[in-house]
PDB file of C-alpha atoms and ligand atoms in Angstrom:
ATOM      1  CA  MET A 466    -114.528 162.714 -68.013  1.00 78.00           C
ATOM      2  CA  THR A 467    -115.759 164.164 -64.855  1.00 93.00           C
ATOM      3  CA  GLY A 468    -115.541 167.889 -63.629  1.00 97.00           C
ATOM      4  CA  ALA A 469    -112.035 168.921 -62.837  1.00 98.00           C
ATOM      5  CA  LEU A 470    -109.427 171.645 -63.112  1.00 98.00           C
ATOM      6  CA  VAL A 471    -106.700 170.269 -65.447  1.00 98.00           C
ATOM      7  CA  LEU A 472    -103.239 171.939 -65.349  1.00 98.00           C
ATOM      8  CA  VAL A 473    -101.751 171.305 -68.773  1.00 98.00           C
ATOM      9  CA  ALA A 474     -98.043 171.761 -69.495  1.00 98.00           C
ATOM     10  CA  THR A 475     -97.166 173.387 -72.896  1.00 98.00           C
ATOM     11  CA  PRO A 476     -93.846 173.614 -74.878  1.00 98.00           C
ATOM     12  CA  ILE A 477     -91.097 175.856 -73.574  1.00 98.00           C
ATOM     13  CA  GLY A 478     -89.876 176.444 -77.092  1.00 97.00           C
ATOM     14  CA  ASN A 479     -90.416 173.440 -79.444  1.00 97.00           C
ATOM     15  CA  LEU A 480     -94.079 172.898 -80.284  1.00 96.00           C
ATOM     16  CA  GLY A 481     -93.319 169.238 -80.825  1.00 96.00           C
ATOM     17  CA  ASP A 482     -93.081 168.876 -77.088  1.00 97.00           C
ATOM     18  CA  LEU A 483     -96.890 169.389 -76.583  1.00 97.00           C
ATOM     19  CA  PRO A 484     -98.046 166.374 -74.616  1.00 94.00           C
ATOM     20  CA  PRO A 485    -100.533 164.292 -76.745  1.00 93.00           C
ATOM     21  CA  ARG A 486    -102.974 164.118 -73.825  1.00 97.00           C
ATOM     22  CA  ALA A 487    -103.070 167.994 -73.856  1.00 98.00           C
ATOM     23  CA  VAL A 488    -104.998 167.958 -77.146  1.00 97.00           C
ATOM     24  CA  GLU A 489    -107.622 165.647 -75.590  1.00 97.00           C
ATOM     25  CA  GLU A 490    -108.103 168.047 -72.640  1.00 98.00           C
ATOM     26  CA  PHE A 491    -108.173 171.147 -74.844  1.00 98.00           C
ATOM     27  CA  SER A 492    -110.947 169.553 -77.044  1.00 97.00           C
ATOM     28  CA  ALA A 493    -112.983 168.542 -73.996  1.00 97.00           C
ATOM     29  CA  ALA A 494    -112.619 171.814 -71.967  1.00 98.00           C
ATOM     30  CA  ALA A 495    -115.609 174.091 -71.361  1.00 98.00           C
ATOM     31  CA  LEU A 496    -113.074 176.798 -70.625  1.00 98.00           C
ATOM     32  CA  ILE A 497    -109.332 177.308 -71.150  1.00 98.00           C
ATOM     33  CA  CYS A 498    -107.670 179.744 -68.827  1.00 98.00           C
ATOM     34  CA  CYS A 499    -104.460 181.168 -70.045  1.00 98.00           C
ATOM     35  CA  GLU A 500    -102.087 184.146 -69.633  1.00 96.00           C
ATOM     36  CA  ASP A 501    -102.338 185.404 -73.240  1.00 97.00           C
ATOM     37  CA  THR A 502    -105.287 184.478 -75.373  1.00 97.00           C
ATOM     38  CA  ARG A 503    -103.452 185.154 -78.645  1.00 97.00           C
ATOM     39  CA  ARG A 504    -100.584 182.991 -77.727  1.00 97.00           C
ATOM     40  CA  THR A 505    -102.696 180.141 -76.507  1.00 98.00           C
ATOM     41  CA  GLY A 506    -104.871 180.626 -79.572  1.00 98.00           C
ATOM     42  CA  ARG A 507    -101.919 179.939 -81.824  1.00 97.00           C
ATOM     43  CA  LEU A 508    -100.982 176.883 -79.844  1.00 98.00           C
ATOM     44  CA  LEU A 509    -104.584 175.500 -80.230  1.00 98.00           C
ATOM     45  CA  ALA A 510    -104.492 176.183 -83.947  1.00 97.00           C
ATOM     46  CA  HIS A 511    -101.241 174.247 -84.122  1.00 96.00           C
ATOM     47  CA  ALA A 512    -102.920 171.403 -82.177  1.00 96.00           C
ATOM     48  CA  GLY A 513    -105.937 171.535 -84.481  1.00 96.00           C
ATOM     49  CA  VAL A 514    -108.419 172.418 -81.795  1.00 97.00           C
ATOM     50  CA  ASP A 515    -111.213 174.782 -82.929  1.00 95.00           C
ATOM     51  CA  GLY A 516    -113.845 176.713 -81.040  1.00 93.00           C
ATOM     52  CA  ALA A 517    -112.365 176.523 -77.545  1.00 96.00           C
ATOM     53  CA  ARG A 518    -113.459 179.195 -75.165  1.00 97.00           C
ATOM     54  CA  LEU A 519    -110.444 181.121 -73.741  1.00 98.00           C
ATOM     55  CA  ARG A 520    -110.316 183.341 -70.635  1.00 97.00           C
ATOM     56  CA  ARG A 521    -107.224 185.442 -69.668  1.00 96.00           C
ATOM     57  CA  VAL A 522    -106.088 184.617 -66.263  1.00 94.00           C
ATOM     58  CA  ASP A 523    -102.974 186.334 -64.656  1.00 88.00           C
ATOM     59  CA  ASP A 524    -101.854 187.274 -61.167  1.00 82.00           C
ATOM     60  CA  HIS A 525    -104.551 190.154 -61.005  1.00 87.00           C
ATOM     61  CA  THR A 526    -107.525 188.192 -62.401  1.00 89.00           C
ATOM     62  CA  GLU A 527    -106.850 184.753 -61.017  1.00 87.00           C
ATOM     63  CA  ALA A 528    -109.025 185.350 -57.924  1.00 85.00           C
ATOM     64  CA  ARG A 529    -112.028 186.587 -60.042  1.00 87.00           C
ATOM     65  CA  ALA A 530    -111.811 183.790 -62.496  1.00 93.00           C
ATOM     66  CA  ALA A 531    -111.900 181.265 -59.671  1.00 96.00           C
ATOM     67  CA  ALA A 532    -115.666 181.731 -59.125  1.00 95.00           C
ATOM     68  CA  GLU A 533    -116.524 180.891 -62.741  1.00 96.00           C
ATOM     69  CA  VAL A 534    -113.979 177.977 -62.747  1.00 97.00           C
ATOM     70  CA  VAL A 535    -115.510 176.462 -59.589  1.00 98.00           C
ATOM     71  CA  ASP A 536    -119.050 176.861 -61.024  1.00 97.00           C
ATOM     72  CA  LEU A 537    -118.208 175.057 -64.262  1.00 98.00           C
ATOM     73  CA  ILE A 538    -116.459 172.204 -62.433  1.00 98.00           C
ATOM     74  CA  ALA A 539    -119.320 171.862 -60.023  1.00 98.00           C
ATOM     75  CA  ALA A 540    -121.577 171.458 -63.064  1.00 98.00           C
ATOM     76  CA  GLY A 541    -119.392 168.519 -64.177  1.00 98.00           C
ATOM     77  CA  GLN A 542    -117.175 170.351 -66.889  1.00 98.00           C
ATOM     78  CA  ARG A 543    -113.461 170.228 -67.424  1.00 98.00           C
ATOM     79  CA  VAL A 544    -111.563 173.519 -67.129  1.00 98.00           C
ATOM     80  CA  VAL A 545    -108.070 173.723 -68.456  1.00 98.00           C
ATOM     81  CA  LEU A 546    -105.292 176.064 -67.125  1.00 98.00           C
ATOM     82  CA  VAL A 547    -102.200 176.691 -69.254  1.00 98.00           C
ATOM     83  CA  SER A 548     -99.511 179.295 -68.870  1.00 97.00           C
ATOM     84  CA  ASP A 549     -97.605 180.912 -71.744  1.00 97.00           C
ATOM     85  CA  ALA A 550     -94.955 178.212 -71.593  1.00 98.00           C
ATOM     86  CA  GLY A 551     -94.124 175.168 -69.502  1.00 98.00           C
ATOM     87  CA  THR A 552     -96.020 173.985 -66.470  1.00 98.00           C
ATOM     88  CA  PRO A 553     -98.670 176.352 -64.980  1.00 97.00           C
ATOM     89  CA  GLY A 554     -98.077 177.247 -61.232  1.00 95.00           C
ATOM     90  CA  VAL A 555     -94.192 177.059 -61.701  1.00 97.00           C
ATOM     91  CA  SER A 556     -93.183 180.702 -61.538  1.00 96.00           C
ATOM     92  CA  ASP A 557     -96.506 181.238 -63.369  1.00 94.00           C
ATOM     93  CA  PRO A 558    -100.216 181.808 -62.226  1.00 92.00           C
ATOM     94  CA  GLY A 559    -101.988 178.781 -61.121  1.00 93.00           C
ATOM     95  CA  ALA A 560    -101.733 178.326 -57.357  1.00 93.00           C
ATOM     96  CA  ARG A 561    -104.811 180.462 -56.452  1.00 93.00           C
ATOM     97  CA  LEU A 562    -107.030 178.638 -58.952  1.00 96.00           C
ATOM     98  CA  VAL A 563    -105.875 175.295 -57.548  1.00 97.00           C
ATOM     99  CA  ASP A 564    -106.604 176.518 -53.991  1.00 96.00           C
ATOM    100  CA  ALA A 565    -110.008 177.672 -54.949  1.00 97.00           C
ATOM    101  CA  VAL A 566    -111.030 174.551 -56.693  1.00 98.00           C
ATOM    102  CA  LEU A 567    -109.739 172.298 -53.819  1.00 98.00           C
ATOM    103  CA  ASP A 568    -111.421 174.543 -51.233  1.00 98.00           C
ATOM    104  CA  ALA A 569    -114.681 173.974 -53.036  1.00 98.00           C
ATOM    105  CA  GLY A 570    -114.139 170.271 -52.849  1.00 98.00           C
ATOM    106  CA  HIS A 571    -113.464 169.506 -56.490  1.00 98.00           C
ATOM    107  CA  GLU A 572    -110.879 167.574 -58.391  1.00 98.00           C
ATOM    108  CA  VAL A 573    -107.486 169.000 -59.606  1.00 98.00           C
ATOM    109  CA  THR A 574    -105.434 166.904 -61.993  1.00 98.00           C
ATOM    110  CA  VAL A 575    -102.497 167.473 -64.413  1.00 98.00           C
ATOM    111  CA  VAL A 576    -101.211 166.677 -67.834  1.00 98.00           C
ATOM    112  CA  PRO A 577     -97.411 166.813 -67.125  1.00 98.00           C
ATOM    113  CA  GLY A 578     -94.910 167.990 -69.630  1.00 98.00           C
ATOM    114  CA  PRO A 579     -92.149 170.663 -70.085  1.00 98.00           C
ATOM    115  CA  VAL A 580     -90.691 172.525 -67.098  1.00 98.00           C
ATOM    116  CA  ALA A 581     -87.608 174.550 -67.913  1.00 98.00           C
ATOM    117  CA  ALA A 582     -86.181 174.050 -64.445  1.00 98.00           C
ATOM    118  CA  VAL A 583     -86.200 170.165 -64.726  1.00 98.00           C
ATOM    119  CA  ALA A 584     -84.978 170.218 -68.343  1.00 98.00           C
ATOM    120  CA  ALA A 585     -81.913 172.350 -67.310  1.00 98.00           C
ATOM    121  CA  LEU A 586     -81.279 170.339 -64.131  1.00 98.00           C
ATOM    122  CA  VAL A 587     -81.131 167.015 -65.864  1.00 98.00           C
ATOM    123  CA  ALA A 588     -78.828 168.314 -68.697  1.00 98.00           C
ATOM    124  CA  SER A 589     -76.626 170.397 -66.323  1.00 98.00           C
ATOM    125  CA  GLY A 590     -74.249 167.607 -65.363  1.00 98.00           C
ATOM    126  CA  LEU A 591     -74.802 168.447 -61.631  1.00 98.00           C
ATOM    127  CA  PRO A 592     -76.222 166.080 -59.111  1.00 98.00           C
ATOM    128  CA  THR A 593     -79.969 165.439 -59.633  1.00 98.00           C
ATOM    129  CA  ASP A 594     -80.701 163.198 -56.684  1.00 98.00           C
ATOM    130  CA  ARG A 595     -81.642 166.196 -54.426  1.00 98.00           C
ATOM    131  CA  PHE A 596     -82.430 169.628 -55.708  1.00 98.00           C
ATOM    132  CA  VAL A 597     -84.309 172.862 -54.769  1.00 98.00           C
ATOM    133  CA  PHE A 598     -86.063 175.335 -56.983  1.00 98.00           C
ATOM    134  CA  GLU A 599     -85.425 179.014 -56.095  1.00 98.00           C
ATOM    135  CA  GLY A 600     -87.433 180.545 -59.035  1.00 98.00           C
ATOM    136  CA  PHE A 601     -86.542 184.213 -59.611  1.00 98.00           C
ATOM    137  CA  LEU A 602     -84.269 185.810 -56.983  1.00 97.00           C
ATOM    138  CA  PRO A 603     -85.565 189.179 -55.715  1.00 96.00           C
ATOM    139  CA  ARG A 604     -83.733 191.842 -57.745  1.00 93.00           C
ATOM    140  CA  LYS A 605     -82.333 193.685 -54.772  1.00 92.00           C
ATOM    141  CA  GLY A 606     -82.697 194.232 -51.058  1.00 94.00           C
ATOM    142  CA  ARG A 607     -82.384 192.240 -47.827  1.00 96.00           C
ATOM    143  CA  GLU A 608     -84.469 189.297 -49.074  1.00 96.00           C
ATOM    144  CA  ARG A 609     -82.096 188.843 -52.025  1.00 97.00           C
ATOM    145  CA  THR A 610     -79.077 188.936 -49.689  1.00 96.00           C
ATOM    146  CA  ARG A 611     -80.820 186.425 -47.313  1.00 97.00           C
ATOM    147  CA  ARG A 612     -81.585 183.938 -50.279  1.00 97.00           C
ATOM    148  CA  LEU A 613     -78.058 184.216 -51.576  1.00 97.00           C
ATOM    149  CA  GLU A 614     -76.669 183.429 -48.147  1.00 96.00           C
ATOM    150  CA  ALA A 615     -78.977 180.429 -47.852  1.00 97.00           C
ATOM    151  CA  VAL A 616     -77.792 179.193 -51.294  1.00 97.00           C
ATOM    152  CA  ALA A 617     -74.199 179.371 -50.049  1.00 97.00           C
ATOM    153  CA  VAL A 618     -74.726 176.713 -47.393  1.00 96.00           C
ATOM    154  CA  GLU A 619     -77.474 174.674 -49.286  1.00 97.00           C
ATOM    155  CA  PRO A 620     -76.146 171.138 -49.838  1.00 97.00           C
ATOM    156  CA  ARG A 621     -78.698 170.340 -52.636  1.00 98.00           C
ATOM    157  CA  THR A 622     -78.361 171.500 -56.261  1.00 98.00           C
ATOM    158  CA  VAL A 623     -80.094 174.824 -56.671  1.00 98.00           C
ATOM    159  CA  VAL A 624     -82.153 175.809 -59.775  1.00 98.00           C
ATOM    160  CA  PHE A 625     -82.913 179.514 -60.599  1.00 98.00           C
ATOM    161  CA  TYR A 626     -84.849 181.305 -63.291  1.00 98.00           C
ATOM    162  CA  GLU A 627     -83.123 184.439 -64.388  1.00 98.00           C
ATOM    163  CA  SER A 628     -83.420 187.161 -66.949  1.00 97.00           C
ATOM    164  CA  PRO A 629     -80.494 187.682 -69.543  1.00 97.00           C
ATOM    165  CA  ASN A 630     -80.062 191.215 -68.245  1.00 96.00           C
ATOM    166  CA  ARG A 631     -79.373 190.137 -64.685  1.00 97.00           C
ATOM    167  CA  ILE A 632     -77.671 186.814 -65.204  1.00 98.00           C
ATOM    168  CA  ALA A 633     -74.179 188.428 -64.935  1.00 97.00           C
ATOM    169  CA  ALA A 634     -74.939 190.272 -61.788  1.00 97.00           C
ATOM    170  CA  THR A 635     -76.505 187.025 -60.260  1.00 98.00           C
ATOM    171  CA  LEU A 636     -73.520 184.914 -61.267  1.00 98.00           C
ATOM    172  CA  GLY A 637     -71.127 187.495 -59.749  1.00 98.00           C
ATOM    173  CA  ALA A 638     -73.152 187.623 -56.479  1.00 97.00           C
ATOM    174  CA  LEU A 639     -73.200 183.846 -56.298  1.00 98.00           C
ATOM    175  CA  ALA A 640     -69.417 183.645 -56.854  1.00 98.00           C
ATOM    176  CA  GLU A 641     -69.011 185.946 -53.872  1.00 97.00           C
ATOM    177  CA  VAL A 642     -71.206 183.994 -51.438  1.00 97.00           C
ATOM    178  CA  CYS A 643     -70.507 180.523 -52.669  1.00 97.00           C
ATOM    179  CA  GLY A 644     -66.850 180.860 -53.815  1.00 97.00           C
ATOM    180  CA  PRO A 645     -65.738 181.372 -57.321  1.00 98.00           C
ATOM    181  CA  GLN A 646     -64.951 177.625 -57.891  1.00 97.00           C
ATOM    182  CA  ARG A 647     -68.534 176.226 -57.155  1.00 98.00           C
ATOM    183  CA  ARG A 648     -69.743 174.509 -60.340  1.00 98.00           C
ATOM    184  CA  ALA A 649     -72.806 175.729 -62.237  1.00 98.00           C
ATOM    185  CA  THR A 650     -74.586 175.477 -65.620  1.00 98.00           C
ATOM    186  CA  VAL A 651     -76.434 178.106 -67.615  1.00 98.00           C
ATOM    187  CA  ALA A 652     -79.157 176.587 -69.732  1.00 98.00           C
ATOM    188  CA  ARG A 653     -80.219 179.012 -72.484  1.00 98.00           C
ATOM    189  CA  GLU A 654     -83.107 178.798 -74.968  1.00 98.00           C
ATOM    190  CA  ILE A 655     -83.797 175.148 -74.084  1.00 98.00           C
ATOM    191  CA  THR A 656     -85.453 173.173 -76.973  1.00 98.00           C
ATOM    192  CA  LYS A 657     -85.087 176.249 -79.291  1.00 98.00           C
ATOM    193  CA  LEU A 658     -82.882 176.924 -82.269  1.00 97.00           C
ATOM    194  CA  HIS A 659     -80.070 178.412 -80.205  1.00 97.00           C
ATOM    195  CA  GLU A 660     -80.172 176.064 -77.338  1.00 98.00           C
ATOM    196  CA  GLU A 661     -76.934 176.256 -75.281  1.00 98.00           C
ATOM    197  CA  PHE A 662     -75.625 174.681 -72.019  1.00 98.00           C
ATOM    198  CA  VAL A 663     -72.654 176.509 -70.576  1.00 98.00           C
ATOM    199  CA  ARG A 664     -70.926 174.526 -67.878  1.00 98.00           C
ATOM    200  CA  GLY A 665     -68.065 175.839 -65.686  1.00 98.00           C
ATOM    201  CA  SER A 666     -67.232 177.496 -62.351  1.00 98.00           C
ATOM    202  CA  LEU A 667     -69.340 180.455 -61.192  1.00 98.00           C
ATOM    203  CA  ALA A 668     -66.342 182.719 -61.875  1.00 98.00           C
ATOM    204  CA  GLU A 669     -66.105 181.329 -65.514  1.00 98.00           C
ATOM    205  CA  LEU A 670     -69.799 181.765 -66.083  1.00 98.00           C
ATOM    206  CA  ALA A 671     -69.808 185.275 -64.651  1.00 98.00           C
ATOM    207  CA  ALA A 672     -67.071 186.209 -67.169  1.00 97.00           C
ATOM    208  CA  TRP A 673     -69.044 184.476 -70.005  1.00 97.00           C
ATOM    209  CA  ALA A 674     -72.185 186.300 -69.049  1.00 97.00           C
ATOM    210  CA  SER A 675     -70.578 189.787 -69.070  1.00 95.00           C
ATOM    211  CA  ASP A 676     -71.541 190.013 -72.758  1.00 92.00           C
ATOM    212  CA  THR A 677     -75.135 189.789 -71.739  1.00 87.00           C
ATOM    213  CA  PRO A 678     -76.423 186.583 -73.376  1.00 94.00           C
ATOM    214  CA  LYS A 679     -79.744 186.625 -75.244  1.00 96.00           C
ATOM    215  CA  GLY A 680     -82.961 184.532 -74.671  1.00 97.00           C
ATOM    216  CA  GLU A 681     -84.465 182.670 -71.763  1.00 98.00           C
ATOM    217  CA  ILE A 682     -82.075 181.274 -69.030  1.00 98.00           C
ATOM    218  CA  VAL A 683     -82.111 178.735 -66.219  1.00 98.00           C
ATOM    219  CA  LEU A 684     -79.139 178.755 -63.897  1.00 98.00           C
ATOM    220  CA  VAL A 685     -78.260 175.474 -62.047  1.00 98.00           C
ATOM    221  CA  VAL A 686     -75.769 175.788 -59.073  1.00 98.00           C
ATOM    222  CA  GLU A 687     -73.922 172.812 -57.464  1.00 98.00           C
ATOM    223  CA  GLY A 688     -74.807 172.369 -53.781  1.00 98.00           C
ATOM    224  CA  ALA A 689     -72.369 173.398 -51.022  1.00 97.00           C
ATOM    225  CA  PRO A 690     -69.733 170.731 -50.140  1.00 92.00           C
ATOM    226  CA  PRO A 691     -70.343 168.967 -46.765  1.00 84.00           C
ATOM    227  CA  PRO A 692     -68.595 170.794 -43.832  1.00 80.00           C
ATOM    228  CA  GLU A 693     -65.218 169.362 -42.992  1.00 84.00           C
ATOM    229  CA  GLU A 694     -65.168 166.864 -40.183  1.00 87.00           C
ATOM    230  CA  ALA A 695     -63.576 168.173 -36.945  1.00 91.00           C
ATOM    231  CA  SER A 696     -59.884 167.034 -36.298  1.00 92.00           C
ATOM    232  CA  ASP A 697     -58.887 164.698 -33.376  1.00 93.00           C
ATOM    233  CA  ASP A 698     -57.244 167.725 -31.851  1.00 94.00           C
ATOM    234  CA  GLU A 699     -60.380 169.940 -32.061  1.00 94.00           C
ATOM    235  CA  VAL A 700     -62.437 167.067 -30.563  1.00 95.00           C
ATOM    236  CA  VAL A 701     -60.077 166.510 -27.699  1.00 95.00           C
ATOM    237  CA  GLU A 702     -59.888 170.261 -26.910  1.00 95.00           C
ATOM    238  CA  ALA A 703     -63.635 170.461 -26.775  1.00 95.00           C
ATOM    239  CA  LEU A 704     -63.706 167.312 -24.549  1.00 95.00           C
ATOM    240  CA  ARG A 705     -61.231 168.927 -22.144  1.00 94.00           C
ATOM    241  CA  ALA A 706     -63.279 172.017 -21.829  1.00 94.00           C
ATOM    242  CA  GLU A 707     -66.531 169.974 -21.121  1.00 93.00           C
ATOM    243  CA  LEU A 708     -64.650 167.823 -18.533  1.00 92.00           C
ATOM    244  CA  ALA A 709     -63.154 170.972 -16.910  1.00 91.00           C
ATOM    245  CA  GLY A 710     -66.651 172.243 -16.530  1.00 90.00           C
ATOM    246  CA  GLY A 711     -67.555 169.281 -14.450  1.00 89.00           C
ATOM    247  CA  SER A 712     -69.419 167.196 -17.054  1.00 89.00           C
ATOM    248  CA  SER A 713     -69.275 163.484 -16.626  1.00 86.00           C
ATOM    249  CA  ALA A 714     -67.301 161.635 -19.380  1.00 87.00           C
ATOM    250  CA  ARG A 715     -70.485 160.413 -21.139  1.00 89.00           C
ATOM    251  CA  ASP A 716     -72.102 163.789 -20.984  1.00 91.00           C
ATOM    252  CA  ALA A 717     -68.877 165.431 -22.369  1.00 93.00           C
ATOM    253  CA  ALA A 718     -68.797 162.953 -25.251  1.00 94.00           C
ATOM    254  CA  ASP A 719     -72.460 163.548 -26.016  1.00 94.00           C
ATOM    255  CA  ALA A 720     -72.185 167.342 -25.882  1.00 95.00           C
ATOM    256  CA  VAL A 721     -69.011 167.384 -28.046  1.00 95.00           C
ATOM    257  CA  ALA A 722     -70.535 164.984 -30.567  1.00 94.00           C
ATOM    258  CA  ALA A 723     -73.566 167.179 -30.943  1.00 92.00           C
ATOM    259  CA  ALA A 724     -71.593 170.480 -31.045  1.00 92.00           C
ATOM    260  CA  LEU A 725     -68.956 169.365 -33.552  1.00 92.00           C
ATOM    261  CA  GLY A 726     -71.154 166.955 -35.686  1.00 87.00           C
ATOM    262  CA  VAL A 727     -68.905 163.920 -34.881  1.00 92.00           C
ATOM    263  CA  GLY A 728     -69.934 160.451 -33.907  1.00 92.00           C
ATOM    264  CA  ARG A 729     -70.521 159.920 -30.186  1.00 92.00           C
ATOM    265  CA  ARG A 730     -68.427 156.805 -30.292  1.00 92.00           C
ATOM    266  CA  ARG A 731     -65.487 158.709 -31.757  1.00 93.00           C
ATOM    267  CA  ALA A 732     -65.792 161.440 -29.114  1.00 94.00           C
ATOM    268  CA  TYR A 733     -65.950 158.835 -26.320  1.00 91.00           C
ATOM    269  CA  GLN A 734     -62.919 156.944 -27.725  1.00 91.00           C
ATOM    270  CA  LEU A 735     -60.885 160.111 -27.786  1.00 93.00           C
ATOM    271  CA  SER A 736     -61.914 161.018 -24.220  1.00 90.00           C
ATOM    272  CA  LEU A 737     -60.210 157.794 -23.122  1.00 86.00           C
ATOM    273  CA  GLY A 738     -56.804 159.228 -23.928  1.00 86.00           C
ATOM    274  CA  ILE A 739     -57.296 162.456 -21.833  1.00 86.00           C
ATOM    275  CA  PRO A 740     -55.503 162.129 -18.450  1.00 76.00           C
ATOM    276  CA  GLY A 741     -58.036 162.446 -15.653  1.00 66.00           C
ATOM    277  CA  GLY A 742     -60.761 162.238 -18.245  1.00 59.00           C
ATOM    278  CA  VAL A 743     -62.492 158.900 -18.365  1.00 53.00           C
ATOM    279  CA  THR A 744     -61.665 155.709 -16.578  1.00 54.00           C
ATOM    280  CA  PRO A 745     -62.022 152.881 -19.144  1.00 52.00           C
ATOM    281  CA  PRO A 746     -64.202 150.161 -17.922  1.00 53.00           C
ATOM    282  CA  SER A 747     -62.160 147.363 -16.320  1.00 51.00           C
TER     283      SER A 747
HETATM  284  N1  SAM B1724     -93.849 177.784 -66.095  1.00 80.02           N
HETATM  285  C1  SAM B1724     -92.579 177.875 -66.731  1.00 80.02           C
HETATM  286  C2  SAM B1724     -91.814 176.454 -66.534  1.00 80.02           C
HETATM  287  O1  SAM B1724     -92.673 175.524 -66.354  1.00 80.02           O
HETATM  288  O2  SAM B1724     -90.670 176.345 -66.762  1.00 80.02           O
HETATM  289  C3  SAM B1724     -91.710 178.960 -66.301  1.00 80.02           C
HETATM  290  C4  SAM B1724     -92.318 180.305 -66.485  1.00 80.02           C
HETATM  291  S1  SAM B1724     -91.257 181.642 -65.956  1.00 80.02           S
HETATM  292  C5  SAM B1724     -92.347 182.996 -66.100  1.00 80.02           C
HETATM  293  C6  SAM B1724     -90.279 181.954 -67.349  1.00 80.02           C
HETATM  294  C7  SAM B1724     -88.768 181.588 -67.062  1.00 80.02           C
HETATM  295  O3  SAM B1724     -88.528 180.185 -67.251  1.00 80.02           O
HETATM  296  C8  SAM B1724     -87.763 182.251 -68.049  1.00 80.02           C
HETATM  297  O4  SAM B1724     -87.489 183.616 -67.559  1.00 80.02           O
HETATM  298  C9  SAM B1724     -86.602 181.338 -67.883  1.00 80.02           C
HETATM  299  O5  SAM B1724     -85.910 181.575 -66.692  1.00 80.02           O
HETATM  300  C10 SAM B1724     -87.341 179.906 -67.856  1.00 80.02           C
HETATM  301  N2  SAM B1724     -87.508 179.434 -69.172  1.00 80.02           N
HETATM  302  C11 SAM B1724     -88.737 179.225 -69.814  1.00 80.02           C
HETATM  303  N3  SAM B1724     -88.472 178.636 -71.043  1.00 80.02           N
HETATM  304  C12 SAM B1724     -87.105 178.484 -71.152  1.00 80.02           C
HETATM  305  C13 SAM B1724     -86.290 178.017 -72.135  1.00 80.02           C
HETATM  306  N4  SAM B1724     -86.828 177.576 -73.303  1.00 80.02           N
HETATM  307  N5  SAM B1724     -84.931 177.979 -71.937  1.00 80.02           N
HETATM  308  C14 SAM B1724     -84.527 178.370 -70.725  1.00 80.02           C
HETATM  309  N6  SAM B1724     -85.174 178.921 -69.749  1.00 80.02           N
HETATM  310  C15 SAM B1724     -86.511 179.021 -70.000  1.00 80.02           C
END
């Protein structure tokens, strides 16, 4: 093994989900960076790894830890980064350490494994072909409003992390901006004893959440439906306006196609029926 920073995913509830390769990397590491040394110590004991050197790295200490991590890797050592649960760097510390190691010209690699967002997405029953990860929404303020409004028109499935105390308010706010019928899934306590997937409309889930569910939660929300195609009448009206403004027939069709998101061919065909509009080619 050559010197590298190794991002190692760890279980999000069920210890049986520790990737087998994680144990190899724990055993080989000169240093294991973690959020909580006691918690990671218990995981190492479960994995049968003794004598590992642990260093606490969180949002405040990540930059300082980077110097030691880079030195160790430059000397050919493996340094492991784990978070409390799941994949480091996903709503968890990690990005700064990755930047520092890459900036110093060293290798960064990964032992992939549990990520709550992906586990919730694939079990949600909502489309998985295209999705976006929103992480935690801001609790209040303009940025929260801006992000909620963006979700309302986002065509891809959206995945959020949310606390049990705020899930009812977030579902209510989403029902307001996206409409109460938009489908969603609350994934609670994934891989744990009380794992639960609650599937329904945003309005139904907001009512369900009013009792303040317990445990860890991922919220998956269906993407916005595609905007309705403009009717023939709407296209003709827009074409008339363009033609009346002096546009040539082709320019009018191009402009209307772009403005209404309809096909240029369709716009041109419709222009043929407008008296005084386009003269069909003889
Ligand atoms: N790095 C982690 C990952 O890869 O998923 C996420 C860490 S973030 C600080 C913690 C949030 O992840 C929780 O508040 C919850 O939204 C979600 N989460 C983590 N474990 C979960 C689980 N077992 N069930 C549901 N959500 C979970």
